[in-house]
XYZ file of C-alpha atoms in Angstrom:
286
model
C 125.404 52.104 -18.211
C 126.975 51.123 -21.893
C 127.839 47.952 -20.697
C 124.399 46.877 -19.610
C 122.086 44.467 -21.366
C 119.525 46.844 -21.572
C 121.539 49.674 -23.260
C 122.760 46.913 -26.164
C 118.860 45.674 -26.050
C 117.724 49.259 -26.631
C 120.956 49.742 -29.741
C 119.598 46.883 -30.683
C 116.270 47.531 -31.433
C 116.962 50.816 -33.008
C 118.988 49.763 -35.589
C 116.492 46.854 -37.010
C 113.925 49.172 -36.511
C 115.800 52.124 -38.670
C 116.332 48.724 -41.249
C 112.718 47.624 -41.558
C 111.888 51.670 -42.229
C 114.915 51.604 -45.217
C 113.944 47.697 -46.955
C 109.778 47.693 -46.371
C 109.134 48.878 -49.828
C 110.718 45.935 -50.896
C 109.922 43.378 -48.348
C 107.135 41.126 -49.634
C 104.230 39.701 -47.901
C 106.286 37.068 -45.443
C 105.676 34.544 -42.348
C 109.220 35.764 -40.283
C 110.334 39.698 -41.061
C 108.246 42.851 -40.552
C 105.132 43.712 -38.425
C 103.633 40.652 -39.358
C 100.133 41.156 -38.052
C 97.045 39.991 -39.358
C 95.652 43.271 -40.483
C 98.780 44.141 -43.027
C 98.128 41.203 -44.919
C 95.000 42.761 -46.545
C 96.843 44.846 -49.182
C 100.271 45.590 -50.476
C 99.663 49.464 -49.215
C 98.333 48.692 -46.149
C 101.546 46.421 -45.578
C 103.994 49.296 -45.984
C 102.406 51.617 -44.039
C 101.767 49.502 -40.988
C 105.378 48.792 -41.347
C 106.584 51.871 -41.985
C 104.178 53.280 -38.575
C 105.790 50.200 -36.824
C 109.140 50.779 -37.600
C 108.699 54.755 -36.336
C 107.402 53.394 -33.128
C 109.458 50.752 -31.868
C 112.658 52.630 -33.146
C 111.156 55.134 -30.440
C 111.321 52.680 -27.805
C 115.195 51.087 -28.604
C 115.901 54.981 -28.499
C 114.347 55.781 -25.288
C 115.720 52.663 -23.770
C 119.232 53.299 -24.662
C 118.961 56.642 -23.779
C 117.713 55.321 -19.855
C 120.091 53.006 -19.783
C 122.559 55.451 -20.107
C 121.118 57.900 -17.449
C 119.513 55.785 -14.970
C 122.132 53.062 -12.970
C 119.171 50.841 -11.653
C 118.699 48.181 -14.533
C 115.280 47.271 -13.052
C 113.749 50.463 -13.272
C 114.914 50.635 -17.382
C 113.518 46.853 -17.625
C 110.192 48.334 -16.329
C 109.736 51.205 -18.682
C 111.297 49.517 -21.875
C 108.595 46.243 -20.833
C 105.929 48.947 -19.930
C 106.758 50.847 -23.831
C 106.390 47.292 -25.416
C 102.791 46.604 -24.217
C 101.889 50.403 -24.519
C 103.586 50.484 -28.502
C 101.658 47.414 -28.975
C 98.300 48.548 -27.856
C 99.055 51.745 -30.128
C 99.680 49.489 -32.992
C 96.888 47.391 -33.070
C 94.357 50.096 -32.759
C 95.705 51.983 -35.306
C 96.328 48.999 -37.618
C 92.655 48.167 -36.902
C 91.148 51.318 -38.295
C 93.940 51.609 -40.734
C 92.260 48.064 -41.896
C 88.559 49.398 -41.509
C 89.757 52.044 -44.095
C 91.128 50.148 -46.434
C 88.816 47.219 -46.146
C 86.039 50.295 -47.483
C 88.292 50.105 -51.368
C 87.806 46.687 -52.047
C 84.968 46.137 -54.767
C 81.722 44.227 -53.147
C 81.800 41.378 -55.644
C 86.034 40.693 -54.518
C 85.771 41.329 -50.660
C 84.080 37.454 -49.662
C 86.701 35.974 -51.834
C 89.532 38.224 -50.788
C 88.828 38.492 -46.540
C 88.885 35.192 -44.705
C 85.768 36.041 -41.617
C 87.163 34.811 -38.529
C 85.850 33.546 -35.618
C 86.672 34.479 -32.155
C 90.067 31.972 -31.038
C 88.924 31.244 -26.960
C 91.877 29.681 -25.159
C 91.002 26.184 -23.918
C 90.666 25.433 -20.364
C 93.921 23.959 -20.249
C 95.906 26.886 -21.216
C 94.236 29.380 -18.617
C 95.036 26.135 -16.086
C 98.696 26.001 -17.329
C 99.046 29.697 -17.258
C 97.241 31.049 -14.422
C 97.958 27.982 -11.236
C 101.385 28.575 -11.825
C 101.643 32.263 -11.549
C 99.224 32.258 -8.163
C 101.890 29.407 -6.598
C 105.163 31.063 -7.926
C 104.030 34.440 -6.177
C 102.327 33.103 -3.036
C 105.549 31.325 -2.680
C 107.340 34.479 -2.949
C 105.230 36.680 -0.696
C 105.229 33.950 1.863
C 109.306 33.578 1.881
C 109.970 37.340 1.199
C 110.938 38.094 4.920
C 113.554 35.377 4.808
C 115.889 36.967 1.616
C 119.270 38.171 2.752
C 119.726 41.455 2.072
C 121.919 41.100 -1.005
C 119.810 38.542 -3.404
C 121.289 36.151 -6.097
C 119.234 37.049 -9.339
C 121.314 35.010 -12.235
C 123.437 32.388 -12.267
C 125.949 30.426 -14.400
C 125.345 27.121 -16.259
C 126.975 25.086 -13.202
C 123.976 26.434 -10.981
C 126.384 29.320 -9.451
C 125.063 32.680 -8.700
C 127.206 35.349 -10.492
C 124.857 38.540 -9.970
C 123.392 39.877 -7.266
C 120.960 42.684 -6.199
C 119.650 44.454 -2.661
C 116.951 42.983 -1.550
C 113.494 45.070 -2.521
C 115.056 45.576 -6.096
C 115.309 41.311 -6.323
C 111.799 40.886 -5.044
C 109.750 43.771 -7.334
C 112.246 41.758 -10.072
C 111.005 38.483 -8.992
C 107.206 39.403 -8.769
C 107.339 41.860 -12.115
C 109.033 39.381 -13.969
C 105.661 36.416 -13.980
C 103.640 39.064 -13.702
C 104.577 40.754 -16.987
C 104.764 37.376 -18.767
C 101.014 36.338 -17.233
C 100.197 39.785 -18.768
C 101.270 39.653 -22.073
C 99.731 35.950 -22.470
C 96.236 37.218 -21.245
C 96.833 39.935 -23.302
C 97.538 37.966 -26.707
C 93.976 35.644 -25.532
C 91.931 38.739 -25.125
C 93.422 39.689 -29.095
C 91.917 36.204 -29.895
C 88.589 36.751 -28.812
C 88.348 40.383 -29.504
C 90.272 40.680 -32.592
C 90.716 37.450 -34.141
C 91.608 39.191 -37.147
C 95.069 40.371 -35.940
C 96.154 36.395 -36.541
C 95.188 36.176 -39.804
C 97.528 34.773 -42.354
C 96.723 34.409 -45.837
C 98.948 31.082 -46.312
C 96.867 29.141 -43.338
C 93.570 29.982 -44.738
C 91.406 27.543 -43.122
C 94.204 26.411 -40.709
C 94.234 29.387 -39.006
C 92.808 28.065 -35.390
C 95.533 25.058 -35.384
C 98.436 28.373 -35.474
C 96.275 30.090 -32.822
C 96.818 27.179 -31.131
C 100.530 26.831 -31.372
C 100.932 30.621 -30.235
C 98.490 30.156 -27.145
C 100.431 27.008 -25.995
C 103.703 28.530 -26.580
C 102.522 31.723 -24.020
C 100.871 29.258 -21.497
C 103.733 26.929 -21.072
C 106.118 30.515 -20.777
C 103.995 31.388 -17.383
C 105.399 28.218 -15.278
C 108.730 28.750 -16.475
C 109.538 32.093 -15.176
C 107.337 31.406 -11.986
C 109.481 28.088 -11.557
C 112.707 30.272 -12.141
C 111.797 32.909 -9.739
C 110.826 30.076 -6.848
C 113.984 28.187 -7.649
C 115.826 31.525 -7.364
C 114.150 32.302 -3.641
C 114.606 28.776 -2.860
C 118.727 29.262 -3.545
C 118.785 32.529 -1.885
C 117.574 30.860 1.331
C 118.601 27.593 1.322
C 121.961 27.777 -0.731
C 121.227 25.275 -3.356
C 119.023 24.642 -6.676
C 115.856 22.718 -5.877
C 116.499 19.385 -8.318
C 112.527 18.925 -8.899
C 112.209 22.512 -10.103
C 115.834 22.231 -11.938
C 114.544 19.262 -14.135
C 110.966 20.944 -14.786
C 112.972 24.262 -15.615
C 114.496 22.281 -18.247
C 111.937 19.835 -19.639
C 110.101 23.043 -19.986
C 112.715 24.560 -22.141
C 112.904 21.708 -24.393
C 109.280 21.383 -24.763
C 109.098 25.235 -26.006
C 112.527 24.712 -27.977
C 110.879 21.890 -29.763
C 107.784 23.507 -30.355
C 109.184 26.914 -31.780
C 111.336 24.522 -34.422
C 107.937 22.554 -35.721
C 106.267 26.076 -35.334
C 108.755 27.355 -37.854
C 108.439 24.324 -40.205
C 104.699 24.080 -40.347
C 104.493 27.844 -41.056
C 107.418 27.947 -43.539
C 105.620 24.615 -45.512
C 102.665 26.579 -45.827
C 104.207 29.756 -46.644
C 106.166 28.229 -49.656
C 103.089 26.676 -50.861
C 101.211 29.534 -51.201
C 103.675 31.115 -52.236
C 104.275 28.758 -54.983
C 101.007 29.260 -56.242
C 100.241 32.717 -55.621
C 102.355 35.619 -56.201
C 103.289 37.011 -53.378
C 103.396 41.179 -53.616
């Protein structure tokens, strides 16, 4: 459907994609804009191409998104794919960054590549953050799986600020939503610790040099504290769907959560931007 958020998410995603293609010849070495992984930092070339390759590949995905969204009525089904391209398009990227870095890595002099490539160490997750990510998850779905059998057959999936649900969906499409949902987000934080450990390198930023485990840090507690959110938002929403009303406990956590993450994405931005305007005060940035 036109109207549907995944159709404008797809549009979306397309046209910044068709953008960074057009303006990465002229888009320096920067902290926010681009495909800002560790690997493209090495060299000016290396930063256009990996751009450029990015670019090409997620303006695939907003295309074949649209395009679904267009064909196919069930919004779940284009949510699936366009999450499943994401992972897969990242995956892509990555390897192909890594060898395009292997490569390039081979035309830097001897005598210039200690000075000019920081060696990293693998970035573990601390026992906290697999806590804070996994428990969650395994209680948010047990809950589900336990409660499943009690869902009417048409389930409230969103609701308005006032706590009112204003969309609704048959039953086995709400609970594949409602277990995909954690389950993707669980994924994709695993996912980024596995980068830590395996490719440490894909964090590197040449602005943090020797502060690089402190933004590791930042990213990994951002992603754990994102698993108990959208398990507590899928309990709260079986919990409403049976019950009629908003669990207050899980209300209040729902939102202390979202003000913890708020707050840390705004002192994520301004340690990362201090940095960045340091270095690039003394270092020109190409």
């Amino acid at each position: 459907m036109i109207n549907s958020p995944m159709f404008f998410m797809g549009l979306f995603i397309t046209v910044t994609s068709i953008v960074l293609y057009s303006i990465v010849h002229r888009l320096p070495f920067n902290p926010f804009l681009g495909f800002r992984i560790g690997y493209s930092y090495l060299s000016r070339d290396l930063w256009v191409k990996l751009n450029k390759v990015a670019a090409l590949v997620f303006m695939s995905v907003g295309l074949v998104t649209t395009v679904l969204s267009v064909i196919i009525a069930d919004e779940v089904i284009v949510l699936e794919v366009f999450l499943g391209l994401i992972i897969v398009s990242l995956v892509v990227l990555i390897n192909y960054s890594s060898k395009a870095a292997e490569l390039e890595l081979m035309k830097i002099p001897e005598h210039r590549e200690v000075g000019k490539v920081e060696v990293l160490t693998p970035f573990y997750p601390s026992i906290a953050h697999i806590v804070i990510t996994l428990v969650p998850y395994v209680l948010g779905i047990t809950f589900i799986a336990l409660n499943a059998h009690s869902l009417p057959d048409s389930v409230a999936i969103h609701f308005t600020s006032s706590g009112a649900p204003d969309r609704f969906m048959p039953k086995t499409q709400a609970l594949i939503l409602m277990t995909f949902t954690p389950t993707f987000v669980i994924g994709l934080t695993l996912f980024f610790y596995y980068l830590g450990v395996k490719k440490p390198e894909i964090y590197y930023r040449p602005w943090l040099r020797g502060k690089l485990r402190i933004f590791v840090t930042f990213i990994y507690t951002f992603l754990s504290l994102t698993s108990p959110l959208a398990s507590i938002a899928m309990v709260d929403t079986v919990w409403f769907n049976i019950y009629g009303e908003h669990l207050t406990l899980l209300t209040h956590l729902m939102m202390a959560l979202i003000i913890v993450i708020i707050a840390q994405i705004i002192y994520f931005i301004a340690y990362i931007t201090k940095h960045y305007l340091k270095y690039k005060s003394q270092t020109r940035i190409i």
